[in-house]
């Protein structure tokens, strides 16, 4: 059983339609089932991050203000838990709305939530793009070294 769980942890991948929160909860469940797994926490974090789809990796990088894995372990876990709670609360409201028989257009609060969800999604995407843009600018700045001003030589 331990070997099976170790392989499940090592080969963990986010499923195609799995939300960030669902993937995180599933990963934590695997870790709980195998307490003597022999993985350092940093290795666990690296495994989880690399198992995510590119959009969720970008969201973590954006929340970290750069490369997510460059942060210290405690910060990484805090970012993951924070993102997981936000995603979870959004998906719960969406799920509960999907189970009602009332049409969406008749419910003002759900329309308001839809706008909030769209705005939050756009904000996440904008943050990701801005971080990429800033990184590109910094990379370009590194290639060009400013020249010192030339002083006139007096004779």
Short mmCIF file of C-alpha atoms in Angstrom, two decimals:
data_model
loop_
_atom_site.label_atom_id
_atom_site.label_comp_id
_atom_site.label_asym_id
_atom_site.label_seq_id
_atom_site.Cartn_x
_atom_site.Cartn_y
_atom_site.Cartn_z
CA UNK A 1 0.00 0.00 0.00
CA UNK A 2 2.81 2.42 0.87
CA UNK A 3 4.52 1.84 -2.47
CA UNK A 4 1.25 2.45 -4.30
CA UNK A 5 0.67 5.72 -2.40
CA UNK A 6 4.26 6.86 -2.93
CA UNK A 7 3.78 6.32 -6.68
CA UNK A 8 0.46 8.19 -6.60
CA UNK A 9 2.17 11.14 -4.91
CA UNK A 10 5.22 11.08 -7.19
CA UNK A 11 3.10 10.81 -10.36
CA UNK A 12 0.36 13.18 -9.21
CA UNK A 13 -1.32 15.20 -11.99
CA UNK A 14 -4.22 17.62 -11.94
CA UNK A 15 -7.12 16.03 -13.80
CA UNK A 16 -8.42 17.83 -16.93
CA UNK A 17 -11.66 19.15 -15.35
CA UNK A 18 -10.36 19.31 -11.79
CA UNK A 19 -10.35 22.69 -10.07
CA UNK A 20 -7.30 23.98 -8.23
CA UNK A 21 -9.00 23.36 -4.89
CA UNK A 22 -10.00 19.81 -5.82
CA UNK A 23 -6.44 19.01 -6.92
CA UNK A 24 -4.99 20.47 -3.71
CA UNK A 25 -7.44 18.53 -1.51
CA UNK A 26 -6.77 15.30 -3.41
CA UNK A 27 -2.99 15.82 -3.09
CA UNK A 28 -3.28 16.50 0.66
CA UNK A 29 -5.43 13.37 1.05
CA UNK A 30 -2.70 11.28 -0.61
CA UNK A 31 -0.10 12.78 1.74
CA UNK A 32 -2.30 12.06 4.78
CA UNK A 33 -2.75 8.43 3.70
CA UNK A 34 1.00 7.94 3.51
CA UNK A 35 2.49 9.62 6.61
CA UNK A 36 5.84 7.85 6.23
CA UNK A 37 6.18 8.88 2.61
CA UNK A 38 9.82 9.99 2.84
CA UNK A 39 9.30 13.17 0.81
CA UNK A 40 10.59 16.48 2.07
CA UNK A 41 7.97 19.24 2.14
CA UNK A 42 9.82 21.15 -0.56
CA UNK A 43 9.69 18.09 -2.83
CA UNK A 44 5.96 17.75 -2.12
CA UNK A 45 5.41 21.39 -3.06
CA UNK A 46 7.46 21.03 -6.24
CA UNK A 47 5.51 17.89 -7.19
CA UNK A 48 2.16 19.61 -6.67
CA UNK A 49 3.12 22.79 -8.56
CA UNK A 50 4.49 20.87 -11.55
CA UNK A 51 1.36 18.68 -11.64
CA UNK A 52 -0.93 21.69 -12.14
CA UNK A 53 -2.25 22.91 -15.46
CA UNK A 54 -0.48 25.99 -16.90
CA UNK A 55 -3.29 28.38 -15.89
CA UNK A 56 -3.10 27.34 -12.24
CA UNK A 57 0.72 27.51 -12.32
CA UNK A 58 0.45 31.04 -13.75
CA UNK A 59 -2.04 31.98 -11.03
CA UNK A 60 0.40 30.81 -8.34
CA UNK A 61 3.30 32.64 -10.02
CA UNK A 62 1.15 35.76 -10.17
CA UNK A 63 0.18 35.49 -6.50
CA UNK A 64 3.87 35.00 -5.63
CA UNK A 65 4.89 38.06 -7.65
CA UNK A 66 7.25 35.98 -9.76
CA UNK A 67 8.38 32.38 -9.80
CA UNK A 68 6.26 30.59 -7.19
CA UNK A 69 8.95 28.03 -6.39
CA UNK A 70 11.46 30.78 -5.55
CA UNK A 71 9.47 31.61 -2.41
CA UNK A 72 10.15 30.01 0.96
CA UNK A 73 8.07 26.98 1.88
CA UNK A 74 5.83 28.78 4.38
CA UNK A 75 4.95 31.50 1.83
CA UNK A 76 4.19 28.88 -0.83
CA UNK A 77 1.84 26.99 1.46
CA UNK A 78 0.13 30.22 2.47
CA UNK A 79 -0.40 31.18 -1.19
CA UNK A 80 -1.79 27.73 -2.03
CA UNK A 81 -4.18 27.73 0.93
CA UNK A 82 -5.31 31.26 0.10
CA UNK A 83 -5.91 30.41 -3.58
CA UNK A 84 -7.63 27.19 -2.59
CA UNK A 85 -10.07 29.01 -0.30
CA UNK A 86 -10.91 31.62 -2.94
CA UNK A 87 -11.42 29.04 -5.67
CA UNK A 88 -13.40 26.82 -3.30
CA UNK A 89 -15.79 29.59 -2.26
CA UNK A 90 -16.36 30.55 -5.89
CA UNK A 91 -17.04 26.97 -6.98
CA UNK A 92 -19.42 26.36 -4.05
CA UNK A 93 -21.59 29.33 -5.00
CA UNK A 94 -21.56 28.26 -8.64
CA UNK A 95 -22.44 24.67 -7.70
CA UNK A 96 -25.30 25.71 -5.43
CA UNK A 97 -26.70 27.98 -8.15
CA UNK A 98 -26.51 25.16 -10.68
CA UNK A 99 -28.71 23.01 -8.45
CA UNK A 100 -31.60 25.51 -8.32
CA UNK A 101 -34.47 25.49 -10.77
CA UNK A 102 -34.72 29.28 -11.03
CA UNK A 103 -33.34 30.80 -14.23
CA UNK A 104 -30.17 32.84 -13.79
CA UNK A 105 -31.71 36.03 -15.19
CA UNK A 106 -34.37 36.10 -12.44
CA UNK A 107 -31.79 36.17 -9.66
CA UNK A 108 -30.09 39.52 -9.17
CA UNK A 109 -27.53 38.32 -6.58
CA UNK A 110 -26.27 35.53 -8.84
CA UNK A 111 -25.89 37.97 -11.74
CA UNK A 112 -23.95 40.21 -9.40
CA UNK A 113 -21.80 37.25 -8.41
CA UNK A 114 -21.24 36.38 -12.08
CA UNK A 115 -19.87 39.88 -12.63
CA UNK A 116 -17.68 39.60 -9.55
CA UNK A 117 -16.39 36.22 -10.71
CA UNK A 118 -15.66 37.55 -14.20
CA UNK A 119 -13.92 40.61 -12.73
CA UNK A 120 -11.82 38.42 -10.42
CA UNK A 121 -10.88 36.14 -13.30
CA UNK A 122 -9.90 39.10 -15.47
CA UNK A 123 -7.90 40.56 -12.60
CA UNK A 124 -6.00 37.26 -12.21
CA UNK A 125 -5.26 37.17 -15.93
CA UNK A 126 -4.16 40.81 -15.93
CA UNK A 127 -1.83 40.15 -12.98
CA UNK A 128 -0.27 37.23 -14.83
CA UNK A 129 0.25 39.28 -17.98
CA UNK A 130 1.66 42.25 -16.05
CA UNK A 131 4.13 40.00 -14.25
CA UNK A 132 5.24 38.53 -17.57
CA UNK A 133 5.56 42.02 -19.06
CA UNK A 134 7.61 43.28 -16.10
CA UNK A 135 9.86 40.23 -16.33
CA UNK A 136 10.37 40.86 -20.06
CA UNK A 137 11.23 44.50 -19.38
CA UNK A 138 13.71 43.53 -16.68
CA UNK A 139 15.27 40.94 -18.98
CA UNK A 140 15.60 43.54 -21.73
CA UNK A 141 17.14 46.05 -19.29
CA UNK A 142 19.76 43.47 -18.36
CA UNK A 143 20.93 43.29 -21.98
CA UNK A 144 21.51 47.01 -22.27
CA UNK A 145 24.05 48.71 -20.07
CA UNK A 146 23.80 52.47 -19.93
CA UNK A 147 26.87 54.33 -21.10
CA UNK A 148 28.44 57.00 -18.95
CA UNK A 149 27.95 60.57 -20.14
CA UNK A 150 30.90 61.89 -22.11
CA UNK A 151 32.55 64.97 -20.65
CA UNK A 152 34.14 67.55 -22.84
CA UNK A 153 37.90 67.64 -22.55
CA UNK A 154 39.20 71.11 -21.86
CA UNK A 155 42.62 72.04 -23.04
#
